[in-house]
Amino acid sequence: MSQAEAVRAGAAGAGAGAVRRVTAAGFAALFRSELALVFRRARTIALLAILASLPVLIGVVVRIQTGGARGEGPAFVAQVTQNGLFLVFTALAVALPVFLPMTVGVVAGDAVAGEASGGTLRYLLVAPAGRTRLLAAKFTAAVAYCTAATGVIALSALATGAALFPLGEVTLLSGDTIGAGEALLRALLVALVVAASLLGLVAIGLFVSTLTTSGIAAMATTVVLVITVQILDTFPQLHAVQPFLFTHHWLSFSDLLRQPMHWDGVLQNLGLQAVYTAVFGSAAWARFSSRDVTG
């Protein structure tokens, strides 16, 4: 076992035969270890770089197509040309259906299966009592990455919008106008809602990750599942079940771009994510706590 593996195993517990007590300090140490593991990987860094480039690409395309003239282009694009702050909302709307879910699916799907395929999982499970804490740390680290990925898009869009377009008052989807300060607060609120919209996917990916010892298989399964569910959400024949799909209310954050803000769709989305998190988080715990670890 390498020194890094020994440190991570030590963070998970005191060793074979020791009596473990789940403390805040112990969980914090394990969480920091998992967080460092996630953000050190070249794959996850590359994914963040791709997400950061997305708003730049959108901003440059809009700038070229409209020539930078204010109010030109389709309605949503015209909002961007009028005020660079609106690029934040545009970039999040573009990223949420595909790019963000794929990124989160890769990280969540690899959480447990990646350890198993790499042969390090057995060292983290010196005693069975540490499994719950380890799974909780992996879930929390995946949520942190999800939040960071959303933040990267928002910050990149804000910087790009400021560089390419004028800043000032923002015209909302309802036609009302708000100041730049309030628009920034709304951008922060929207980013938080978008990150929270992916919590159900994090739990699903973590559950899938406990079912296999192949990190690639877990990542691919999670990503394919997201795509499949979004395709099902477009079929009119499935309208009765579509409100229960975890992707159905993802774009409800647009209701926060009205005056006054409409919360019904957002609250439905957050409630649905809480249900998916509870169900698949419990399923992941049940599977992981009884799993025979061979890797």
PDB file of C-alpha atoms in Angstrom:
ATOM      1  CA  MET A   1       0.000   0.000   0.000  1.00  0.00           C
ATOM      2  CA  SER A   2       1.360   3.408  -0.973  1.00  0.00           C
ATOM      3  CA  GLN A   3       1.801   6.258   1.484  1.00  0.00           C
ATOM      4  CA  ALA A   4      -1.176   8.107  -0.029  1.00  0.00           C
ATOM      5  CA  GLU A   5      -3.345   5.029   0.388  1.00  0.00           C
ATOM      6  CA  ALA A   6      -2.201   4.647   3.974  1.00  0.00           C
ATOM      7  CA  VAL A   7      -3.105   8.256   4.742  1.00  0.00           C
ATOM      8  CA  ARG A   8      -6.554   7.835   3.217  1.00  0.00           C
ATOM      9  CA  ALA A   9      -7.076   4.573   5.058  1.00  0.00           C
ATOM     10  CA  GLY A  10      -6.002   6.250   8.264  1.00  0.00           C
ATOM     11  CA  ALA A  11      -8.504   9.024   7.658  1.00  0.00           C
ATOM     12  CA  ALA A  12     -11.200   6.409   7.190  1.00  0.00           C
ATOM     13  CA  GLY A  13     -10.464   4.745  10.534  1.00  0.00           C
ATOM     14  CA  ALA A  14      -7.885   3.823  13.141  1.00  0.00           C
ATOM     15  CA  GLY A  15      -7.099   0.408  11.657  1.00  0.00           C
ATOM     16  CA  ALA A  16      -8.215  -3.219  11.866  1.00  0.00           C
ATOM     17  CA  GLY A  17      -9.586  -4.163  15.257  1.00  0.00           C
ATOM     18  CA  ALA A  18      -9.873  -0.547  16.423  1.00  0.00           C
ATOM     19  CA  VAL A  19     -13.185   0.804  17.624  1.00  0.00           C
ATOM     20  CA  ARG A  20     -14.306   3.571  15.306  1.00  0.00           C
ATOM     21  CA  ARG A  21     -16.230   6.589  16.417  1.00  0.00           C
ATOM     22  CA  VAL A  22     -17.736   8.859  13.776  1.00  0.00           C
ATOM     23  CA  THR A  23     -16.696  12.357  14.781  1.00  0.00           C
ATOM     24  CA  ALA A  24     -16.939  15.678  13.006  1.00  0.00           C
ATOM     25  CA  ALA A  25     -13.151  15.934  12.890  1.00  0.00           C
ATOM     26  CA  GLY A  26     -12.800  12.435  11.452  1.00  0.00           C
ATOM     27  CA  PHE A  27     -15.383  13.068   8.764  1.00  0.00           C
ATOM     28  CA  ALA A  28     -13.794  16.417   7.913  1.00  0.00           C
ATOM     29  CA  ALA A  29     -10.419  14.726   7.431  1.00  0.00           C
ATOM     30  CA  LEU A  30     -11.923  12.073   5.190  1.00  0.00           C
ATOM     31  CA  PHE A  31     -13.891  14.686   3.249  1.00  0.00           C
ATOM     32  CA  ARG A  32     -10.740  16.736   2.630  1.00  0.00           C
ATOM     33  CA  SER A  33      -9.004  13.603   1.406  1.00  0.00           C
ATOM     34  CA  GLU A  34     -11.858  12.800  -0.998  1.00  0.00           C
ATOM     35  CA  LEU A  35     -12.044  16.407  -2.158  1.00  0.00           C
ATOM     36  CA  ALA A  36      -8.321  16.453  -2.933  1.00  0.00           C
ATOM     37  CA  LEU A  37      -8.674  13.151  -4.777  1.00  0.00           C
ATOM     38  CA  VAL A  38     -11.489  14.501  -6.961  1.00  0.00           C
ATOM     39  CA  PHE A  39      -9.832  17.811  -7.840  1.00  0.00           C
ATOM     40  CA  ARG A  40      -6.372  16.296  -8.422  1.00  0.00           C
ATOM     41  CA  ARG A  41      -7.485  14.051 -11.227  1.00  0.00           C
ATOM     42  CA  ALA A  42      -6.536  15.240 -14.699  1.00  0.00           C
ATOM     43  CA  ARG A  43      -9.909  14.110 -16.007  1.00  0.00           C
ATOM     44  CA  THR A  44     -11.920  16.303 -13.635  1.00  0.00           C
ATOM     45  CA  ILE A  45      -9.619  19.283 -14.189  1.00  0.00           C
ATOM     46  CA  ALA A  46     -10.081  18.886 -17.949  1.00  0.00           C
ATOM     47  CA  LEU A  47     -13.849  18.776 -17.509  1.00  0.00           C
ATOM     48  CA  LEU A  48     -13.760  22.037 -15.557  1.00  0.00           C
ATOM     49  CA  ALA A  49     -11.659  23.600 -18.314  1.00  0.00           C
ATOM     50  CA  ILE A  50     -14.224  22.538 -20.919  1.00  0.00           C
ATOM     51  CA  LEU A  51     -17.038  24.003 -18.844  1.00  0.00           C
ATOM     52  CA  ALA A  52     -15.099  27.262 -18.459  1.00  0.00           C
ATOM     53  CA  SER A  53     -14.633  27.501 -22.233  1.00  0.00           C
ATOM     54  CA  LEU A  54     -18.343  27.061 -22.965  1.00  0.00           C
ATOM     55  CA  PRO A  55     -19.433  30.623 -21.989  1.00  0.00           C
ATOM     56  CA  VAL A  56     -16.445  32.025 -23.883  1.00  0.00           C
ATOM     57  CA  LEU A  57     -17.537  30.169 -27.011  1.00  0.00           C
ATOM     58  CA  ILE A  58     -21.141  31.347 -26.619  1.00  0.00           C
ATOM     59  CA  GLY A  59     -20.075  34.945 -26.029  1.00  0.00           C
ATOM     60  CA  VAL A  60     -17.720  35.029 -29.007  1.00  0.00           C
ATOM     61  CA  VAL A  61     -20.335  33.503 -31.332  1.00  0.00           C
ATOM     62  CA  VAL A  62     -22.980  36.003 -30.215  1.00  0.00           C
ATOM     63  CA  ARG A  63     -20.507  38.862 -30.606  1.00  0.00           C
ATOM     64  CA  ILE A  64     -19.564  37.795 -34.138  1.00  0.00           C
ATOM     65  CA  GLN A  65     -23.136  37.158 -35.266  1.00  0.00           C
ATOM     66  CA  THR A  66     -24.524  40.428 -33.945  1.00  0.00           C
ATOM     67  CA  GLY A  67     -21.463  42.576 -34.439  1.00  0.00           C
ATOM     68  CA  GLY A  68     -21.791  43.650 -30.819  1.00  0.00           C
ATOM     69  CA  ALA A  69     -24.880  45.750 -31.570  1.00  0.00           C
ATOM     70  CA  ARG A  70     -27.229  46.007 -28.600  1.00  0.00           C
ATOM     71  CA  GLY A  71     -30.594  44.317 -28.912  1.00  0.00           C
ATOM     72  CA  GLU A  72     -29.828  42.386 -32.103  1.00  0.00           C
ATOM     73  CA  GLY A  73     -30.550  38.702 -32.651  1.00  0.00           C
ATOM     74  CA  PRO A  74     -33.241  36.370 -31.273  1.00  0.00           C
ATOM     75  CA  ALA A  75     -34.905  37.331 -27.996  1.00  0.00           C
ATOM     76  CA  PHE A  76     -32.618  35.387 -25.678  1.00  0.00           C
ATOM     77  CA  VAL A  77     -29.486  36.401 -27.603  1.00  0.00           C
ATOM     78  CA  ALA A  78     -30.634  40.021 -27.661  1.00  0.00           C
ATOM     79  CA  GLN A  79     -30.643  39.972 -23.870  1.00  0.00           C
ATOM     80  CA  VAL A  80     -26.953  39.055 -23.918  1.00  0.00           C
ATOM     81  CA  THR A  81     -26.040  41.827 -26.335  1.00  0.00           C
ATOM     82  CA  GLN A  82     -27.908  44.339 -24.189  1.00  0.00           C
ATOM     83  CA  ASN A  83     -26.104  43.297 -21.024  1.00  0.00           C
ATOM     84  CA  GLY A  84     -23.180  40.932 -20.522  1.00  0.00           C
ATOM     85  CA  LEU A  85     -24.605  39.777 -17.177  1.00  0.00           C
ATOM     86  CA  PHE A  86     -27.286  37.870 -19.062  1.00  0.00           C
ATOM     87  CA  LEU A  87     -24.573  35.614 -20.478  1.00  0.00           C
ATOM     88  CA  VAL A  88     -24.471  33.935 -17.058  1.00  0.00           C
ATOM     89  CA  PHE A  89     -28.093  32.823 -17.395  1.00  0.00           C
ATOM     90  CA  THR A  90     -27.619  31.857 -21.033  1.00  0.00           C
ATOM     91  CA  ALA A  91     -24.518  29.751 -20.347  1.00  0.00           C
ATOM     92  CA  LEU A  92     -26.202  27.905 -17.470  1.00  0.00           C
ATOM     93  CA  ALA A  93     -29.274  27.231 -19.624  1.00  0.00           C
ATOM     94  CA  VAL A  94     -27.055  25.782 -22.359  1.00  0.00           C
ATOM     95  CA  ALA A  95     -24.871  23.740 -19.992  1.00  0.00           C
ATOM     96  CA  LEU A  96     -27.572  22.261 -17.771  1.00  0.00           C
ATOM     97  CA  PRO A  97     -29.209  19.786 -20.171  1.00  0.00           C
ATOM     98  CA  VAL A  98     -25.962  18.157 -21.390  1.00  0.00           C
ATOM     99  CA  PHE A  99     -22.572  19.462 -20.302  1.00  0.00           C
ATOM    100  CA  LEU A 100     -23.106  19.782 -16.547  1.00  0.00           C
ATOM    101  CA  PRO A 101     -24.906  16.400 -16.178  1.00  0.00           C
ATOM    102  CA  MET A 102     -22.168  14.632 -18.133  1.00  0.00           C
ATOM    103  CA  THR A 103     -19.487  16.187 -15.933  1.00  0.00           C
ATOM    104  CA  VAL A 104     -21.306  15.353 -12.702  1.00  0.00           C
ATOM    105  CA  GLY A 105     -22.145  11.867 -13.978  1.00  0.00           C
ATOM    106  CA  VAL A 106     -18.472  11.147 -14.616  1.00  0.00           C
ATOM    107  CA  VAL A 107     -17.418  12.231 -11.118  1.00  0.00           C
ATOM    108  CA  ALA A 108     -20.278  10.541  -9.250  1.00  0.00           C
ATOM    109  CA  GLY A 109     -20.092   7.343 -11.300  1.00  0.00           C
ATOM    110  CA  ASP A 110     -16.376   7.007 -10.644  1.00  0.00           C
ATOM    111  CA  ALA A 111     -16.638   7.661  -6.883  1.00  0.00           C
ATOM    112  CA  VAL A 112     -16.689   4.050  -5.664  1.00  0.00           C
ATOM    113  CA  ALA A 113     -16.154   2.032  -8.838  1.00  0.00           C
ATOM    114  CA  GLY A 114     -12.972   3.952  -9.616  1.00  0.00           C
ATOM    115  CA  GLU A 115     -11.530   3.003  -6.240  1.00  0.00           C
ATOM    116  CA  ALA A 116     -12.461  -0.638  -6.823  1.00  0.00           C
ATOM    117  CA  SER A 117     -10.947  -0.776 -10.302  1.00  0.00           C
ATOM    118  CA  GLY A 118      -7.799   0.941  -9.032  1.00  0.00           C
ATOM    119  CA  GLY A 119      -7.400  -1.554  -6.193  1.00  0.00           C
ATOM    120  CA  THR A 120      -7.537   1.108  -3.438  1.00  0.00           C
ATOM    121  CA  LEU A 121     -11.035   0.476  -2.095  1.00  0.00           C
ATOM    122  CA  ARG A 122      -9.994  -2.387   0.173  1.00  0.00           C
ATOM    123  CA  TYR A 123      -7.542  -0.113   1.973  1.00  0.00           C
ATOM    124  CA  LEU A 124     -10.312   2.371   2.731  1.00  0.00           C
ATOM    125  CA  LEU A 125     -12.474  -0.304   4.311  1.00  0.00           C
ATOM    126  CA  VAL A 126     -10.229  -1.563   7.077  1.00  0.00           C
ATOM    127  CA  ALA A 127     -13.315  -1.966   9.258  1.00  0.00           C
ATOM    128  CA  PRO A 128     -16.954  -2.239   8.091  1.00  0.00           C
ATOM    129  CA  ALA A 129     -18.010   0.582  10.435  1.00  0.00           C
ATOM    130  CA  GLY A 130     -16.247   3.051   8.160  1.00  0.00           C
ATOM    131  CA  ARG A 131     -18.378   2.410   5.089  1.00  0.00           C
ATOM    132  CA  THR A 132     -21.158   4.831   5.939  1.00  0.00           C
ATOM    133  CA  ARG A 133     -18.721   7.627   6.639  1.00  0.00           C
ATOM    134  CA  LEU A 134     -16.739   6.896   3.481  1.00  0.00           C
ATOM    135  CA  LEU A 135     -19.858   6.893   1.315  1.00  0.00           C
ATOM    136  CA  ALA A 136     -21.043  10.148   2.897  1.00  0.00           C
ATOM    137  CA  ALA A 137     -17.646  11.737   2.240  1.00  0.00           C
ATOM    138  CA  LYS A 138     -17.717  10.640  -1.393  1.00  0.00           C
ATOM    139  CA  PHE A 139     -21.239  12.005  -1.848  1.00  0.00           C
ATOM    140  CA  THR A 140     -20.291  15.322  -0.245  1.00  0.00           C
ATOM    141  CA  ALA A 141     -17.148  15.596  -2.367  1.00  0.00           C
ATOM    142  CA  ALA A 142     -19.198  14.933  -5.529  1.00  0.00           C
ATOM    143  CA  VAL A 143     -21.668  17.636  -4.467  1.00  0.00           C
ATOM    144  CA  ALA A 144     -18.755  20.030  -3.907  1.00  0.00           C
ATOM    145  CA  TYR A 145     -17.477  19.294  -7.398  1.00  0.00           C
ATOM    146  CA  CYS A 146     -20.973  19.810  -8.797  1.00  0.00           C
ATOM    147  CA  THR A 147     -21.119  23.217  -7.098  1.00  0.00           C
ATOM    148  CA  ALA A 148     -17.643  24.107  -8.327  1.00  0.00           C
ATOM    149  CA  ALA A 149     -18.524  23.128 -11.903  1.00  0.00           C
ATOM    150  CA  THR A 150     -21.599  25.357 -11.824  1.00  0.00           C
ATOM    151  CA  GLY A 151     -19.555  28.184 -10.325  1.00  0.00           C
ATOM    152  CA  VAL A 152     -16.909  27.857 -13.025  1.00  0.00           C
ATOM    153  CA  ILE A 153     -19.533  28.334 -15.734  1.00  0.00           C
ATOM    154  CA  ALA A 154     -21.091  31.313 -13.964  1.00  0.00           C
ATOM    155  CA  LEU A 155     -17.769  33.069 -13.314  1.00  0.00           C
ATOM    156  CA  SER A 156     -16.485  32.413 -16.831  1.00  0.00           C
ATOM    157  CA  ALA A 157     -19.743  33.755 -18.276  1.00  0.00           C
ATOM    158  CA  LEU A 158     -19.578  36.836 -16.066  1.00  0.00           C
ATOM    159  CA  ALA A 159     -16.001  37.614 -17.112  1.00  0.00           C
ATOM    160  CA  THR A 160     -16.746  36.948 -20.791  1.00  0.00           C
ATOM    161  CA  GLY A 161     -19.918  39.019 -20.724  1.00  0.00           C
ATOM    162  CA  ALA A 162     -18.104  41.931 -19.105  1.00  0.00           C
ATOM    163  CA  ALA A 163     -15.346  41.756 -21.719  1.00  0.00           C
ATOM    164  CA  LEU A 164     -17.555  41.503 -24.803  1.00  0.00           C
ATOM    165  CA  PHE A 165     -20.758  43.359 -23.955  1.00  0.00           C
ATOM    166  CA  PRO A 166     -21.883  46.380 -21.953  1.00  0.00           C
ATOM    167  CA  LEU A 167     -22.911  46.002 -18.323  1.00  0.00           C
ATOM    168  CA  GLY A 168     -25.691  47.746 -16.471  1.00  0.00           C
ATOM    169  CA  GLU A 169     -29.382  47.216 -15.902  1.00  0.00           C
ATOM    170  CA  VAL A 170     -30.737  43.805 -16.887  1.00  0.00           C
ATOM    171  CA  THR A 171     -34.068  43.255 -18.623  1.00  0.00           C
ATOM    172  CA  LEU A 172     -35.732  40.141 -17.215  1.00  0.00           C
ATOM    173  CA  LEU A 173     -37.853  37.621 -19.108  1.00  0.00           C
ATOM    174  CA  SER A 174     -40.956  39.344 -17.720  1.00  0.00           C
ATOM    175  CA  GLY A 175     -39.887  42.622 -19.328  1.00  0.00           C
ATOM    176  CA  ASP A 176     -39.008  44.315 -16.039  1.00  0.00           C
ATOM    177  CA  THR A 177     -35.612  45.921 -15.529  1.00  0.00           C
ATOM    178  CA  ILE A 178     -33.365  45.458 -12.490  1.00  0.00           C
ATOM    179  CA  GLY A 179     -30.044  47.008 -11.522  1.00  0.00           C
ATOM    180  CA  ALA A 180     -26.671  45.332 -11.952  1.00  0.00           C
ATOM    181  CA  GLY A 181     -26.366  44.607  -8.199  1.00  0.00           C
ATOM    182  CA  GLU A 182     -29.689  42.785  -8.038  1.00  0.00           C
ATOM    183  CA  ALA A 183     -28.842  40.981 -11.272  1.00  0.00           C
ATOM    184  CA  LEU A 184     -25.634  39.664  -9.705  1.00  0.00           C
ATOM    185  CA  LEU A 185     -27.610  38.391  -6.704  1.00  0.00           C
ATOM    186  CA  ARG A 186     -30.033  36.664  -9.036  1.00  0.00           C
ATOM    187  CA  ALA A 187     -27.131  35.131 -10.947  1.00  0.00           C
ATOM    188  CA  LEU A 188     -25.804  33.716  -7.673  1.00  0.00           C
ATOM    189  CA  LEU A 189     -29.260  32.393  -6.770  1.00  0.00           C
ATOM    190  CA  VAL A 190     -29.697  30.795 -10.182  1.00  0.00           C
ATOM    191  CA  ALA A 191     -26.259  29.137  -9.960  1.00  0.00           C
ATOM    192  CA  LEU A 192     -27.143  27.676  -6.548  1.00  0.00           C
ATOM    193  CA  VAL A 193     -30.464  26.358  -7.871  1.00  0.00           C
ATOM    194  CA  VAL A 194     -28.732  24.808 -10.894  1.00  0.00           C
ATOM    195  CA  ALA A 195     -26.190  23.082  -8.629  1.00  0.00           C
ATOM    196  CA  ALA A 196     -28.988  21.816  -6.354  1.00  0.00           C
ATOM    197  CA  SER A 197     -30.835  20.520  -9.434  1.00  0.00           C
ATOM    198  CA  LEU A 198     -28.048  17.983  -9.934  1.00  0.00           C
ATOM    199  CA  LEU A 199     -28.151  16.465  -6.438  1.00  0.00           C
ATOM    200  CA  GLY A 200     -30.464  13.671  -7.534  1.00  0.00           C
ATOM    201  CA  LEU A 201     -28.052  12.793 -10.343  1.00  0.00           C
ATOM    202  CA  VAL A 202     -25.152  12.709  -7.871  1.00  0.00           C
ATOM    203  CA  ALA A 203     -27.044  10.175  -5.737  1.00  0.00           C
ATOM    204  CA  ILE A 204     -27.950   8.089  -8.795  1.00  0.00           C
ATOM    205  CA  GLY A 205     -24.350   8.105 -10.008  1.00  0.00           C
ATOM    206  CA  LEU A 206     -23.113   7.081  -6.571  1.00  0.00           C
ATOM    207  CA  PHE A 207     -25.586   4.194  -6.491  1.00  0.00           C
ATOM    208  CA  VAL A 208     -24.506   3.020  -9.948  1.00  0.00           C
ATOM    209  CA  SER A 209     -20.905   3.270  -8.781  1.00  0.00           C
ATOM    210  CA  THR A 210     -21.584   0.766  -5.981  1.00  0.00           C
ATOM    211  CA  LEU A 211     -22.909  -1.812  -8.448  1.00  0.00           C
ATOM    212  CA  THR A 212     -19.703  -2.399 -10.403  1.00  0.00           C
ATOM    213  CA  THR A 213     -15.947  -2.520 -10.030  1.00  0.00           C
ATOM    214  CA  SER A 214     -15.415  -0.783 -13.365  1.00  0.00           C
ATOM    215  CA  GLY A 215     -15.129   2.993 -13.160  1.00  0.00           C
ATOM    216  CA  ILE A 216     -15.594   3.383 -16.915  1.00  0.00           C
ATOM    217  CA  ALA A 217     -18.773   1.279 -16.862  1.00  0.00           C
ATOM    218  CA  ALA A 218     -20.213   3.282 -13.966  1.00  0.00           C
ATOM    219  CA  MET A 219     -19.446   6.624 -15.615  1.00  0.00           C
ATOM    220  CA  ALA A 220     -20.862   5.510 -18.974  1.00  0.00           C
ATOM    221  CA  THR A 221     -24.008   4.085 -17.377  1.00  0.00           C
ATOM    222  CA  THR A 222     -24.683   7.295 -15.452  1.00  0.00           C
ATOM    223  CA  VAL A 223     -24.190   9.512 -18.497  1.00  0.00           C
ATOM    224  CA  VAL A 224     -26.326   7.272 -20.736  1.00  0.00           C
ATOM    225  CA  LEU A 225     -29.036   7.263 -18.069  1.00  0.00           C
ATOM    226  CA  VAL A 226     -29.151  11.063 -18.052  1.00  0.00           C
ATOM    227  CA  ILE A 227     -29.449  11.193 -21.834  1.00  0.00           C
ATOM    228  CA  THR A 228     -32.137   8.488 -21.869  1.00  0.00           C
ATOM    229  CA  VAL A 229     -34.252  10.201 -19.217  1.00  0.00           C
ATOM    230  CA  GLN A 230     -34.074  13.517 -21.061  1.00  0.00           C
ATOM    231  CA  ILE A 231     -35.186  11.817 -24.281  1.00  0.00           C
ATOM    232  CA  LEU A 232     -38.120  10.225 -22.443  1.00  0.00           C
ATOM    233  CA  ASP A 233     -39.017  13.668 -21.124  1.00  0.00           C
ATOM    234  CA  THR A 234     -39.758  14.815 -24.683  1.00  0.00           C
ATOM    235  CA  PHE A 235     -42.355  12.138 -25.537  1.00  0.00           C
ATOM    236  CA  PRO A 236     -45.935  13.459 -25.258  1.00  0.00           C
ATOM    237  CA  GLN A 237     -47.171   9.927 -24.598  1.00  0.00           C
ATOM    238  CA  LEU A 238     -45.282   9.919 -21.275  1.00  0.00           C
ATOM    239  CA  HIS A 239     -46.717  13.186 -19.962  1.00  0.00           C
ATOM    240  CA  ALA A 240     -48.178  11.398 -16.914  1.00  0.00           C
ATOM    241  CA  VAL A 241     -44.774  10.278 -15.620  1.00  0.00           C
ATOM    242  CA  GLN A 242     -42.605  13.116 -16.896  1.00  0.00           C
ATOM    243  CA  PRO A 243     -43.104  15.368 -13.829  1.00  0.00           C
ATOM    244  CA  PHE A 244     -41.461  12.617 -11.768  1.00  0.00           C
ATOM    245  CA  LEU A 245     -38.321  12.395 -13.912  1.00  0.00           C
ATOM    246  CA  PHE A 246     -35.345  13.964 -12.170  1.00  0.00           C
ATOM    247  CA  THR A 247     -34.553  16.106 -15.237  1.00  0.00           C
ATOM    248  CA  HIS A 248     -38.064  17.452 -15.801  1.00  0.00           C
ATOM    249  CA  HIS A 249     -37.807  20.661 -13.745  1.00  0.00           C
ATOM    250  CA  TRP A 250     -34.141  21.442 -14.413  1.00  0.00           C
ATOM    251  CA  LEU A 251     -34.886  24.619 -16.384  1.00  0.00           C
ATOM    252  CA  SER A 252     -37.324  25.929 -13.792  1.00  0.00           C
ATOM    253  CA  PHE A 253     -34.619  28.387 -12.708  1.00  0.00           C
ATOM    254  CA  SER A 254     -35.839  30.623 -15.540  1.00  0.00           C
ATOM    255  CA  ASP A 255     -38.772  31.529 -13.284  1.00  0.00           C
ATOM    256  CA  LEU A 256     -36.258  33.379 -11.116  1.00  0.00           C
ATOM    257  CA  LEU A 257     -35.666  35.750 -14.044  1.00  0.00           C
ATOM    258  CA  ARG A 258     -39.080  37.321 -13.641  1.00  0.00           C
ATOM    259  CA  GLN A 259     -40.430  40.111 -11.487  1.00  0.00           C
ATOM    260  CA  PRO A 260     -41.620  38.967  -9.050  1.00  0.00           C
ATOM    261  CA  MET A 261     -39.794  35.633  -8.964  1.00  0.00           C
ATOM    262  CA  HIS A 262     -41.953  32.533  -9.391  1.00  0.00           C
ATOM    263  CA  TRP A 263     -40.984  29.804  -6.933  1.00  0.00           C
ATOM    264  CA  ASP A 264     -43.481  27.014  -7.651  1.00  0.00           C
ATOM    265  CA  GLY A 265     -41.430  25.250 -10.325  1.00  0.00           C
ATOM    266  CA  VAL A 266     -38.170  25.770  -8.442  1.00  0.00           C
ATOM    267  CA  LEU A 267     -39.577  24.292  -5.234  1.00  0.00           C
ATOM    268  CA  GLN A 268     -41.003  21.328  -7.151  1.00  0.00           C
ATOM    269  CA  ASN A 269     -37.576  20.753  -8.654  1.00  0.00           C
ATOM    270  CA  LEU A 270     -35.773  20.954  -5.309  1.00  0.00           C
ATOM    271  CA  GLY A 271     -38.338  18.665  -3.674  1.00  0.00           C
ATOM    272  CA  LEU A 272     -37.947  16.102  -6.450  1.00  0.00           C
ATOM    273  CA  GLN A 273     -34.151  16.222  -6.120  1.00  0.00           C
ATOM    274  CA  ALA A 274     -34.491  15.638  -2.373  1.00  0.00           C
ATOM    275  CA  VAL A 275     -36.606  12.537  -3.016  1.00  0.00           C
ATOM    276  CA  TYR A 276     -34.142  11.130  -5.558  1.00  0.00           C
ATOM    277  CA  THR A 277     -31.245  11.885  -3.219  1.00  0.00           C
ATOM    278  CA  ALA A 278     -32.946  10.085  -0.338  1.00  0.00           C
ATOM    279  CA  VAL A 279     -33.996   7.053  -2.391  1.00  0.00           C
ATOM    280  CA  PHE A 280     -30.789   6.466  -4.331  1.00  0.00           C
ATOM    281  CA  GLY A 281     -28.577   7.566  -1.447  1.00  0.00           C
ATOM    282  CA  SER A 282     -30.249   4.917   0.723  1.00  0.00           C
ATOM    283  CA  ALA A 283     -29.906   2.358  -2.063  1.00  0.00           C
ATOM    284  CA  ALA A 284     -26.200   3.191  -2.416  1.00  0.00           C
ATOM    285  CA  TRP A 285     -25.709   2.821   1.342  1.00  0.00           C
ATOM    286  CA  ALA A 286     -27.592  -0.516   1.416  1.00  0.00           C
ATOM    287  CA  ARG A 287     -25.519  -1.861  -1.461  1.00  0.00           C
ATOM    288  CA  PHE A 288     -22.195  -0.528  -0.248  1.00  0.00           C
ATOM    289  CA  SER A 289     -22.622  -1.545   3.386  1.00  0.00           C
ATOM    290  CA  SER A 290     -23.172  -5.189   2.409  1.00  0.00           C
ATOM    291  CA  ARG A 291     -20.773  -5.345  -0.525  1.00  0.00           C
ATOM    292  CA  ASP A 292     -17.918  -7.834  -0.656  1.00  0.00           C
ATOM    293  CA  VAL A 293     -14.886  -5.773  -1.606  1.00  0.00           C
ATOM    294  CA  THR A 294     -12.397  -7.502  -3.877  1.00  0.00           C
ATOM    295  CA  GLY A 295     -10.665  -4.430  -5.304  1.00  0.00           C
TER     296      GLY A 295
END
